[in-house]
Short mmCIF file of C-alpha atoms and ligand atoms in Angstrom, two decimals:
data_model
loop_
_atom_site.label_atom_id
_atom_site.label_comp_id
_atom_site.label_asym_id
_atom_site.label_seq_id
_atom_site.Cartn_x
_atom_site.Cartn_y
_atom_site.Cartn_z
CA MET A 1 -10.38 3.80 -15.38
CA ILE A 2 -11.63 0.99 -17.60
CA ASN A 3 -15.12 1.44 -18.97
CA ILE A 4 -17.06 -1.67 -17.94
CA THR A 5 -20.17 -2.71 -19.80
CA TYR A 6 -22.39 -5.76 -19.74
CA SER A 7 -23.82 -7.85 -22.53
CA GLU A 8 -26.15 -10.86 -22.35
CA THR A 9 -24.57 -12.33 -25.45
CA LYS A 10 -21.02 -12.81 -26.64
CA PRO A 11 -19.97 -9.71 -28.56
CA GLU A 12 -18.92 -10.68 -32.06
CA VAL A 13 -17.38 -7.63 -33.64
CA LYS A 14 -13.80 -7.18 -34.79
CA GLU A 15 -12.93 -4.31 -32.46
CA ILE A 16 -13.60 -6.43 -29.40
CA ALA A 17 -11.14 -9.20 -28.52
CA LEU A 18 -12.38 -12.17 -26.56
CA ALA A 19 -10.31 -13.19 -23.55
CA ARG A 20 -10.60 -16.51 -21.80
CA PHE A 21 -8.89 -18.87 -19.38
CA GLU A 22 -7.83 -22.31 -20.55
CA GLU A 23 -5.97 -25.21 -19.00
CA GLY A 24 -2.35 -25.49 -20.07
CA ASN A 25 0.89 -23.62 -19.73
CA ASP A 26 0.91 -21.46 -22.83
CA SER A 27 -0.87 -18.22 -23.48
CA TRP A 28 -1.48 -16.81 -26.92
CA THR A 29 -3.42 -14.37 -29.05
CA GLN A 30 -5.11 -15.67 -32.19
CA VAL A 31 -7.41 -14.40 -34.90
CA LEU A 32 -10.71 -16.27 -35.16
CA GLN A 33 -12.47 -17.04 -38.42
CA SER A 34 -14.75 -14.10 -37.80
CA GLY A 35 -11.66 -11.86 -37.78
CA GLN A 36 -12.11 -11.29 -34.10
CA LYS A 37 -9.03 -11.61 -31.88
CA GLU A 38 -8.93 -14.01 -29.00
CA ILE A 39 -6.62 -13.85 -26.02
CA VAL A 40 -6.16 -17.25 -24.44
CA ILE A 41 -4.56 -17.32 -21.02
CA GLY A 42 -3.12 -20.64 -19.86
CA ILE A 43 -3.76 -21.14 -16.17
CA GLY A 44 -1.71 -24.30 -15.76
CA LYS A 45 -3.43 -27.36 -14.36
CA LYS A 46 -6.96 -26.73 -13.18
CA GLU A 47 -6.36 -28.66 -9.92
CA ASP A 48 -3.36 -26.46 -9.15
CA PHE A 49 -5.12 -23.18 -9.82
CA THR A 50 -5.37 -21.07 -6.67
CA ARG A 51 -6.56 -17.69 -5.52
CA ARG A 52 -2.95 -16.44 -5.70
CA LYS A 53 -2.70 -17.59 -9.30
CA PHE A 54 -6.09 -16.11 -10.09
CA ILE A 55 -4.84 -12.67 -9.05
CA ILE A 56 -1.84 -12.92 -11.35
CA THR A 57 -3.94 -14.38 -14.18
CA ALA A 58 -6.41 -11.50 -14.04
CA ARG A 59 -3.48 -9.14 -14.46
CA ARG A 60 -2.16 -11.21 -17.35
CA ILE A 61 -5.37 -10.58 -19.29
CA ALA A 62 -4.80 -6.83 -19.19
CA VAL A 63 -1.07 -7.11 -19.87
CA SER A 64 -1.64 -9.46 -22.83
CA ALA A 65 -4.23 -7.08 -24.27
CA LYS A 66 -1.82 -4.17 -23.95
CA ALA A 67 0.94 -6.20 -25.57
CA GLY A 68 -1.37 -6.76 -28.54
CA LYS A 69 -2.45 -3.10 -28.56
CA ILE A 70 -6.00 -4.26 -27.92
CA LYS A 71 -8.25 -1.64 -26.37
CA LYS A 72 -11.53 -3.50 -25.99
CA ILE A 73 -11.87 -6.96 -24.55
CA ALA A 74 -14.77 -9.20 -23.62
CA VAL A 75 -14.70 -11.78 -20.84
CA SER A 76 -17.19 -14.35 -19.65
CA LEU A 77 -17.50 -14.77 -15.90
CA GLU A 78 -18.82 -18.25 -16.55
CA ASN A 79 -15.54 -19.20 -18.23
CA ILE A 80 -13.52 -17.72 -15.42
CA LEU A 81 -15.61 -19.28 -12.67
CA SER A 82 -15.32 -22.70 -14.27
CA PHE A 83 -11.62 -22.64 -13.41
CA SER A 84 -12.04 -20.99 -10.01
CA PRO A 85 -14.16 -23.19 -7.72
CA PHE A 86 -12.34 -21.63 -4.75
CA LEU A 87 -14.02 -18.26 -5.39
CA LYS A 88 -17.58 -17.15 -4.89
CA GLU A 89 -19.13 -15.43 -7.90
CA ASP A 90 -18.98 -11.96 -6.43
CA GLU A 91 -15.41 -12.43 -5.22
CA ALA A 92 -14.35 -13.58 -8.66
CA GLY A 93 -15.90 -10.51 -10.29
CA GLU A 94 -14.36 -8.17 -7.76
CA LEU A 95 -10.87 -9.70 -7.89
CA LEU A 96 -10.90 -10.00 -11.66
CA ILE A 97 -11.66 -6.38 -12.41
CA GLN A 98 -9.59 -5.09 -9.51
CA ASN A 99 -6.49 -6.83 -10.80
CA MET A 100 -7.13 -5.97 -14.43
CA GLU A 101 -7.27 -2.32 -13.38
CA LEU A 102 -4.06 -2.64 -11.38
CA ALA A 103 -2.29 -4.19 -14.37
CA ASN A 104 -3.70 -1.58 -16.71
CA PHE A 105 -2.19 1.30 -14.72
CA GLU A 106 0.82 3.13 -16.15
CA PHE A 107 2.57 6.08 -14.57
CA VAL A 108 2.58 8.50 -17.48
CA ALA A 109 2.28 11.85 -15.67
CA TYR A 110 5.75 12.86 -16.85
CA LYS A 111 5.71 11.35 -20.34
CA THR A 112 4.73 12.92 -23.61
CA GLN A 113 1.61 11.28 -24.95
CA PRO A 114 2.26 9.40 -28.21
CA GLU A 115 0.09 10.27 -31.20
CA GLU A 116 -1.85 7.02 -30.99
CA GLY A 117 -2.58 7.65 -27.30
CA TRP A 118 -1.54 5.61 -24.28
CA ASN A 119 -1.43 1.88 -24.66
CA VAL A 120 -4.11 0.85 -22.18
CA VAL A 121 -7.27 -1.22 -22.16
CA GLU A 122 -10.21 1.12 -22.46
CA GLU A 123 -13.22 -1.13 -22.29
CA VAL A 124 -14.13 -4.49 -20.80
CA ILE A 125 -17.37 -6.12 -21.77
CA ILE A 126 -18.58 -8.77 -19.37
CA TYR A 127 -20.91 -11.08 -21.16
CA GLY A 128 -23.40 -13.69 -20.07
CA ALA A 129 -26.10 -13.57 -17.42
CA ILE A 130 -24.88 -11.44 -14.54
CA LYS A 131 -26.75 -10.86 -11.31
CA GLU A 132 -27.07 -7.37 -9.86
CA GLU A 133 -24.96 -8.25 -6.81
CA ILE A 134 -22.12 -9.40 -9.05
CA LYS A 135 -22.23 -6.09 -10.87
CA GLN A 136 -21.95 -4.38 -7.50
CA ALA A 137 -18.94 -6.51 -6.60
CA ILE A 138 -17.33 -5.63 -9.91
CA GLU A 139 -17.94 -1.96 -9.27
CA ARG A 140 -16.37 -2.36 -5.83
CA GLY A 141 -13.32 -4.05 -7.31
CA GLN A 142 -12.93 -1.17 -9.67
CA MET A 143 -13.27 1.37 -6.87
CA ILE A 144 -10.60 -0.39 -4.85
CA ALA A 145 -8.18 -0.55 -7.76
CA ASP A 146 -8.85 3.05 -8.66
CA GLU A 147 -7.85 4.15 -5.19
CA VAL A 148 -4.77 1.91 -5.18
CA ASN A 149 -3.76 3.38 -8.54
CA ALA A 150 -4.25 6.90 -7.21
CA SER A 151 -1.85 6.06 -4.38
CA ARG A 152 0.68 4.68 -6.87
CA LYS A 153 0.54 7.95 -8.79
CA LEU A 154 1.06 9.94 -5.61
CA ILE A 155 3.91 7.73 -4.40
CA ASN A 156 5.66 7.74 -7.79
CA THR A 157 5.72 11.53 -7.91
CA PRO A 158 9.34 12.73 -7.75
CA GLY A 159 10.63 14.06 -4.44
CA GLY A 160 11.12 17.59 -5.75
CA GLU A 161 7.40 17.84 -6.39
CA MET A 162 6.17 15.86 -3.43
CA THR A 163 7.12 17.81 -0.32
CA PRO A 164 5.39 17.53 3.07
CA SER A 165 3.04 20.40 2.22
CA VAL A 166 2.23 18.91 -1.20
CA LEU A 167 1.52 15.58 0.50
CA ALA A 168 -0.87 17.39 2.85
CA GLU A 169 -2.63 18.93 -0.16
CA ALA A 170 -2.80 15.49 -1.75
CA ALA A 171 -4.54 14.17 1.37
CA LYS A 172 -7.12 16.94 1.02
CA LYS A 173 -7.60 16.13 -2.64
CA ALA A 174 -8.01 12.41 -1.94
CA ALA A 175 -10.73 13.25 0.59
CA GLN A 176 -12.56 15.71 -1.64
CA GLY A 177 -16.30 15.13 -1.75
CA LEU A 178 -16.01 12.45 0.91
CA ASP A 179 -17.12 12.42 4.50
CA ILE A 180 -13.56 12.92 5.77
CA LYS A 181 -12.26 15.79 7.87
CA VAL A 182 -8.72 16.69 6.89
CA SER A 183 -6.51 18.95 8.91
CA MET A 184 -2.81 19.59 9.11
CA LEU A 185 -0.47 20.82 11.75
CA GLY A 186 2.47 23.00 10.73
CA LYS A 187 5.81 23.50 12.44
CA LYS A 188 4.43 25.80 15.11
CA GLU A 189 1.71 23.40 16.18
CA ILE A 190 4.14 20.48 16.06
CA GLN A 191 6.39 22.49 18.39
CA GLU A 192 3.49 23.19 20.72
CA LEU A 193 2.75 19.47 20.87
CA LYS A 194 6.42 18.87 21.75
CA MET A 195 6.89 16.43 18.91
CA GLY A 196 10.65 16.61 19.12
CA GLY A 197 11.08 13.57 16.88
CA ILE A 198 9.30 15.05 13.88
CA LEU A 199 10.96 18.42 14.45
CA GLY A 200 14.41 16.89 14.74
CA VAL A 201 14.22 14.90 11.52
CA SER A 202 12.80 17.83 9.56
CA GLU A 203 15.44 20.28 10.77
CA GLY A 204 17.80 19.83 7.82
CA SER A 205 15.20 20.58 5.18
CA ARG A 206 13.93 23.95 4.04
CA GLU A 207 10.56 22.24 3.80
CA GLU A 208 8.60 22.51 6.99
CA PRO A 209 7.18 19.35 8.54
CA LYS A 210 3.45 18.68 8.40
CA PHE A 211 1.38 16.43 10.58
CA ILE A 212 -1.60 15.36 8.50
CA LEU A 213 -4.82 14.20 10.14
CA MET A 214 -7.76 12.57 8.38
CA GLU A 215 -10.89 11.52 10.23
CA TYR A 216 -13.69 9.43 8.85
CA MET A 217 -16.49 8.88 11.32
CA GLY A 218 -18.70 6.36 9.52
CA GLY A 219 -19.82 4.33 12.48
CA GLU A 220 -19.87 3.94 16.21
CA GLY A 221 -17.27 2.95 18.77
CA LYS A 222 -13.59 3.57 19.19
CA PRO A 223 -11.70 4.45 16.04
CA ILE A 224 -9.09 2.46 14.23
CA VAL A 225 -6.05 4.64 13.74
CA LEU A 226 -3.81 4.16 10.72
CA VAL A 227 -0.39 5.78 10.87
CA GLY A 228 1.66 6.19 7.68
CA LYS A 229 5.30 7.14 7.36
CA GLY A 230 5.49 10.28 5.26
CA VAL A 231 9.15 10.86 4.50
CA THR A 232 8.83 12.65 1.17
CA PHE A 233 12.51 12.17 0.43
CA ASP A 234 15.03 10.22 2.46
CA THR A 235 18.64 11.15 1.73
CA GLY A 236 19.65 9.62 5.05
CA GLY A 237 20.44 13.09 6.37
CA LEU A 238 24.00 13.60 7.62
CA SER A 239 24.32 9.81 7.70
CA LEU A 240 24.00 10.25 3.94
CA LYS A 241 22.93 7.30 1.82
CA PRO A 242 25.21 6.14 -1.00
CA GLU A 243 23.70 7.00 -4.40
CA GLN A 244 22.44 3.52 -5.30
CA TYR A 245 20.42 3.53 -2.08
CA MET A 246 19.09 7.06 -2.47
CA TYR A 247 17.39 6.32 -5.77
CA GLU A 248 13.66 5.69 -5.20
CA MET A 249 13.72 7.39 -1.79
CA HIS A 250 10.97 9.73 -2.99
CA MET A 251 8.80 6.69 -2.29
CA ASP A 252 9.60 6.80 1.40
CA MET A 253 6.13 8.26 1.90
CA SER A 254 4.54 5.03 0.65
CA GLY A 255 3.03 4.25 4.05
CA GLY A 256 1.51 7.75 4.14
CA GLY A 257 0.21 7.39 0.58
CA ALA A 258 -1.30 4.02 1.49
CA VAL A 259 -3.18 5.24 4.57
CA ILE A 260 -4.43 8.39 2.79
CA HIS A 261 -6.01 6.28 0.09
CA THR A 262 -7.19 3.57 2.48
CA ILE A 263 -9.27 6.03 4.48
CA ALA A 264 -10.56 7.61 1.26
CA LEU A 265 -11.56 4.15 0.05
CA ALA A 266 -13.22 3.32 3.38
CA ALA A 267 -15.33 6.47 2.97
CA LYS A 268 -16.16 5.63 -0.64
CA LEU A 269 -17.24 2.13 0.36
CA LYS A 270 -19.22 3.74 3.20
CA LEU A 271 -17.76 1.38 5.80
CA LYS A 272 -19.58 1.67 9.10
CA LYS A 273 -16.41 2.30 11.03
CA ASN A 274 -14.58 5.19 12.59
CA ILE A 275 -11.18 5.50 11.04
CA VAL A 276 -8.38 8.00 11.52
CA ALA A 277 -5.25 8.40 9.42
CA LEU A 278 -2.20 10.18 10.79
CA ILE A 279 0.73 11.02 8.55
CA PRO A 280 3.88 12.64 9.93
CA ALA A 281 5.44 14.22 6.84
CA VAL A 282 9.05 15.38 6.65
CA GLU A 283 11.96 15.55 4.26
CA ASN A 284 15.20 14.02 5.58
CA MET A 285 17.99 16.25 4.27
CA PRO A 286 21.64 16.95 5.04
CA SER A 287 22.44 20.61 5.61
CA GLY A 288 23.90 23.04 8.10
CA SER A 289 20.75 22.81 10.15
CA SER A 290 20.37 19.02 10.11
CA TYR A 291 19.98 16.93 13.22
CA ARG A 292 23.17 15.08 13.97
CA PRO A 293 24.32 11.68 15.10
CA GLY A 294 24.60 12.02 18.87
CA ASP A 295 21.70 14.46 19.14
CA ILE A 296 19.09 13.53 21.71
CA LEU A 297 15.51 14.29 20.76
CA LYS A 298 12.71 14.60 23.27
CA THR A 299 9.55 13.06 21.86
CA MET A 300 5.93 13.94 22.62
CA SER A 301 5.80 10.90 24.93
CA GLY A 302 8.52 12.38 27.11
CA LYS A 303 10.93 9.58 26.14
CA THR A 304 14.22 10.69 24.63
CA ILE A 305 15.73 9.24 21.47
CA GLU A 306 19.47 9.10 21.08
CA VAL A 307 20.21 9.52 17.40
CA LEU A 308 22.97 7.18 16.32
CA ASN A 309 22.11 7.24 12.65
CA THR A 310 20.11 10.04 11.01
CA ASP A 311 19.04 7.57 8.32
CA ALA A 312 16.88 5.69 10.84
CA GLU A 313 14.46 8.62 10.67
CA GLY A 314 11.21 6.75 10.06
CA ARG A 315 11.00 5.29 13.54
CA ILE A 316 11.66 8.73 15.05
CA ILE A 317 8.74 10.46 13.37
CA LEU A 318 6.50 7.43 13.92
CA ALA A 319 7.27 7.56 17.65
CA ASP A 320 5.55 10.96 17.84
CA ALA A 321 2.67 9.88 15.62
CA LEU A 322 2.06 6.74 17.72
CA THR A 323 1.99 8.94 20.82
CA TYR A 324 -0.45 11.33 19.17
CA ALA A 325 -2.70 8.37 18.28
CA LYS A 326 -3.43 7.85 21.99
CA LYS A 327 -5.59 10.98 21.93
CA TYR A 328 -8.22 9.05 19.99
CA ASN A 329 -8.56 6.32 22.61
CA PRO A 330 -8.44 3.91 19.67
CA GLU A 331 -9.54 0.35 19.41
CA LEU A 332 -6.49 -0.48 17.42
CA VAL A 333 -3.50 1.23 15.80
CA ILE A 334 -1.81 0.02 12.63
CA ASP A 335 1.27 1.77 11.28
CA VAL A 336 2.52 1.36 7.73
CA ALA A 337 6.08 2.32 6.86
CA THR A 338 8.92 1.74 4.44
CA LEU A 339 10.98 1.36 7.56
CA THR A 340 13.98 -0.88 6.93
CA GLY A 341 16.02 -2.36 4.13
CA ALA A 342 16.49 -5.22 6.57
CA ALA A 343 12.84 -6.26 6.09
CA SER A 344 13.67 -6.93 2.44
CA VAL A 345 16.81 -8.82 3.43
CA ALA A 346 14.65 -11.02 5.65
CA LEU A 347 11.70 -11.60 3.33
CA GLY A 348 12.71 -10.68 -0.18
CA GLU A 349 10.36 -8.43 -2.11
CA ARG A 350 7.21 -10.51 -2.03
CA ALA A 351 5.83 -9.79 1.43
CA SER A 352 5.75 -6.99 3.96
CA ALA A 353 6.90 -7.80 7.47
CA ILE A 354 4.30 -7.55 10.23
CA PHE A 355 4.80 -7.26 13.98
CA SER A 356 2.36 -7.32 16.87
CA LYS A 357 1.94 -8.69 20.37
CA ASP A 358 -1.64 -9.57 19.43
CA GLU A 359 -1.45 -13.03 17.87
CA SER A 360 -5.06 -13.08 16.74
CA LEU A 361 -4.58 -9.73 15.01
CA ILE A 362 -1.50 -11.10 13.23
CA GLU A 363 -3.61 -14.01 12.01
CA LYS A 364 -6.39 -11.72 10.76
CA ILE A 365 -3.96 -9.44 8.96
CA ARG A 366 -2.15 -12.39 7.44
CA LYS A 367 -5.47 -13.70 6.14
CA SER A 368 -6.47 -10.32 4.73
CA GLY A 369 -3.12 -10.21 2.99
CA GLU A 370 -3.56 -13.66 1.57
CA GLU A 371 -7.03 -12.87 0.24
CA SER A 372 -6.11 -9.52 -1.26
CA GLY A 373 -2.72 -10.30 -2.76
CA ASP A 374 -0.85 -7.94 -0.42
CA TYR A 375 1.16 -10.68 1.23
CA VAL A 376 2.64 -10.24 4.70
CA TRP A 377 4.67 -12.38 7.04
CA PRO A 378 5.21 -12.04 10.80
CA LEU A 379 8.56 -11.52 12.48
CA PRO A 380 9.14 -11.59 16.26
CA LEU A 381 8.68 -8.70 18.63
CA TRP A 382 10.46 -10.23 21.60
CA GLU A 383 11.58 -8.13 24.51
CA GLU A 384 15.06 -9.63 24.39
CA TYR A 385 15.71 -7.35 21.42
CA GLU A 386 15.23 -4.31 23.66
CA GLU A 387 18.84 -4.82 24.73
CA ASP A 388 19.90 -3.83 21.21
CA ILE A 389 18.22 -0.41 21.27
CA LYS A 390 19.20 0.76 24.75
CA GLY A 391 20.51 4.31 24.62
CA THR A 392 23.79 5.31 26.23
CA PHE A 393 22.73 8.88 26.96
CA GLY A 394 19.07 8.76 25.93
CA ASP A 395 16.19 6.40 26.71
CA VAL A 396 16.25 4.58 23.37
CA ALA A 397 18.73 4.56 20.51
CA ASN A 398 17.44 4.77 16.96
CA SER A 399 19.97 2.31 15.61
CA THR A 400 21.89 -0.76 16.71
CA LYS A 401 25.50 -1.91 16.73
CA THR A 402 24.71 -4.90 14.56
CA ARG A 403 23.10 -4.96 11.12
CA TYR A 404 21.39 -8.24 12.00
CA GLY A 405 17.66 -8.25 12.65
CA GLY A 406 17.24 -4.62 11.62
CA ALA A 407 13.54 -4.94 10.82
CA ILE A 408 12.92 -6.45 14.24
CA THR A 409 14.90 -3.89 16.22
CA ALA A 410 13.08 -1.10 14.37
CA ALA A 411 9.74 -2.68 15.32
CA VAL A 412 10.87 -3.14 18.91
CA PHE A 413 11.85 0.54 18.92
CA LEU A 414 8.30 1.51 17.85
CA TYR A 415 6.88 -0.81 20.47
CA GLN A 416 8.50 1.32 23.19
CA PHE A 417 5.96 4.01 22.31
CA VAL A 418 2.84 1.82 22.50
CA LYS A 419 3.86 -0.50 25.32
CA ASP A 420 1.43 0.66 27.95
CA VAL A 421 -1.50 1.80 25.83
CA GLY A 422 -4.02 -0.97 26.48
CA TYR A 423 -5.04 -1.44 22.84
CA SER A 424 -3.60 -3.56 20.08
CA TRP A 425 -0.93 -2.25 17.79
CA LEU A 426 0.40 -3.72 14.59
CA HIS A 427 3.36 -2.54 12.55
CA ILE A 428 3.68 -3.18 8.82
CA ASP A 429 7.20 -2.74 7.47
CA MET A 430 6.32 -2.42 3.80
CA ALA A 431 9.85 -1.65 2.56
CA PRO A 432 9.88 -5.00 0.71
CA ARG A 433 6.72 -4.03 -1.16
CA MET A 434 7.54 -0.40 -1.88
CA THR A 435 8.03 -1.15 -5.58
CA SER A 436 6.56 -3.81 -7.83
CA ILE A 437 8.74 -6.68 -9.00
CA GLU A 438 9.12 -8.55 -12.25
CA GLY A 439 6.49 -11.22 -12.76
CA GLU A 440 3.67 -9.61 -10.84
CA TYR A 441 2.41 -7.78 -13.92
CA LEU A 442 2.34 -4.34 -12.35
CA ALA A 443 3.96 -1.24 -13.84
CA LYS A 444 7.36 -0.24 -12.51
CA GLY A 445 7.29 1.98 -9.43
CA SER A 446 4.96 1.88 -6.46
CA SER A 447 3.17 -1.44 -5.95
CA GLY A 448 0.23 0.18 -4.17
CA ALA A 449 0.66 -2.14 -1.16
CA PRO A 450 -0.89 -2.63 1.36
CA ILE A 451 -4.16 -0.80 0.63
CA GLN A 452 -5.95 -3.93 -0.52
CA LEU A 453 -4.96 -5.73 2.67
CA LEU A 454 -6.08 -2.83 4.87
CA ILE A 455 -9.44 -2.40 3.19
CA ASN A 456 -10.09 -6.14 3.26
CA PHE A 457 -9.30 -6.13 6.98
CA LEU A 458 -11.46 -3.07 7.69
CA ARG A 459 -14.40 -4.46 5.74
CA LYS A 460 -14.38 -7.63 7.79
CA LEU A 461 -13.79 -6.06 11.18
N1 BES B 501 13.51 4.42 4.18
C1 BES B 501 14.60 3.64 4.62
C2 BES B 501 14.37 2.14 4.46
C3 BES B 501 14.18 1.66 3.05
C4 BES B 501 15.25 1.32 2.26
C5 BES B 501 12.91 1.52 2.52
C6 BES B 501 15.06 0.87 0.97
C7 BES B 501 12.72 1.05 1.23
C8 BES B 501 13.79 0.73 0.46
C9 BES B 501 14.85 3.91 6.11
O1 BES B 501 14.63 5.21 6.52
C10 BES B 501 16.28 3.61 6.36
O2 BES B 501 17.11 4.29 5.83
N2 BES B 501 16.55 2.59 7.17
C11 BES B 501 17.87 2.21 7.48
C12 BES B 501 17.94 1.96 8.97
C13 BES B 501 19.32 1.83 9.50
C14 BES B 501 20.08 3.12 9.36
C15 BES B 501 19.25 1.43 10.95
C16 BES B 501 18.20 0.97 6.69
O3 BES B 501 17.31 0.15 6.44
O4 BES B 501 19.34 0.82 6.29
MN1 MN B 502 16.31 6.44 6.24
ZN1 ZN B 503 13.31 6.29 5.42
#
């Protein structure tokens, strides 16, 4: 975490580089007469500067500092605000530090530390007159980023070291010292609950499935339940993935990682809400004991799933988790999953796909995404698509004849398990945002999406 300090006056010592925004297209680092370095970040035309650009620009400060091996930088909020009339002071402080922290993160857990230490920004001095509430906003931004970065670390951990039981331990660790009750169900309890979906998918692995539950009761009223896909490694099972598609499948627990750290963050921010996180955790492996194409699994709901493709495993385990969520009599259920490659085909890698029957919820989530930088875009959840997932021998099939509209048919499959519940449900297919992309100034690996969206949404609810 960056050490943040405040100074009334501009620090003028060599060890501290000054960073500022300026109109124009170029960015550069220069040495001032005093010998002090200055990082100048071109923001383009002032009239064209937007919240979206602000987010990227904040990250560019940290990335430019790292490129210059600069460890201490000073920024003036006044300078930054003068280019950002679309932001309130506290928002600017929060977003600035949050995004600098995100850009400062590197996944180094498996690298040997170089003699000179890791190349990261260690200290940010914010100078000028700063009100107490702005300092609080800055602290909040840092807390948010810290939690997002913790999720990135968890999600980046290789599959061999991140099994369902390790993920369950990670949930406990994330909740340590917080007002969150964590429990986990093992194979026996999952059997007792008749969660045939989770059991079926986990059958091929020597790792037992876990059903992770986290409960934060910070307020009154019905809880909001977050469900996260926790496939700790997705080989595809017997419908084995080709090698170029298996790479990165240790990140198939990104939805789980996101909801674990969202609920932890909600507790840290002391949100006056009741929130539950449910994470069905399995490893999808091919072996002599694997579930097979043609198998019919009986889910906790009573509905049967005809398995056409063992690689469409996410929707199977989520079906049981969505059924379990009913126990909480929730106000709302949101699931987060790296569910389909088709979502990336539809949207590219810049936005997660969202689905819901609740139009006003879609609008709220879209807005939270826009404000936080975790962009999302809606796709239809029309009943016509139900034709595509009709089972021949079971109630629903987990895959379709056509490749077209795969993100939609997966969402429509999930909808079968929340159809009659009487509360709103929203599905986030975050496969497009599983990893960061070039140009967003985030380290390779997990992007940390969509924690910022979720926490923004929960704060406003
Ligand atoms: N976890 C994958 C989807 C995925 C792929 C996420 C790449 C992130 C990056 C999911 O379990 C899967 O394999 N989906 C299949 C579904 C198909 C078999 C119907 C897919 O997208 O190809
Ligand atoms: Mn799969
Ligand atoms: Zn998967």
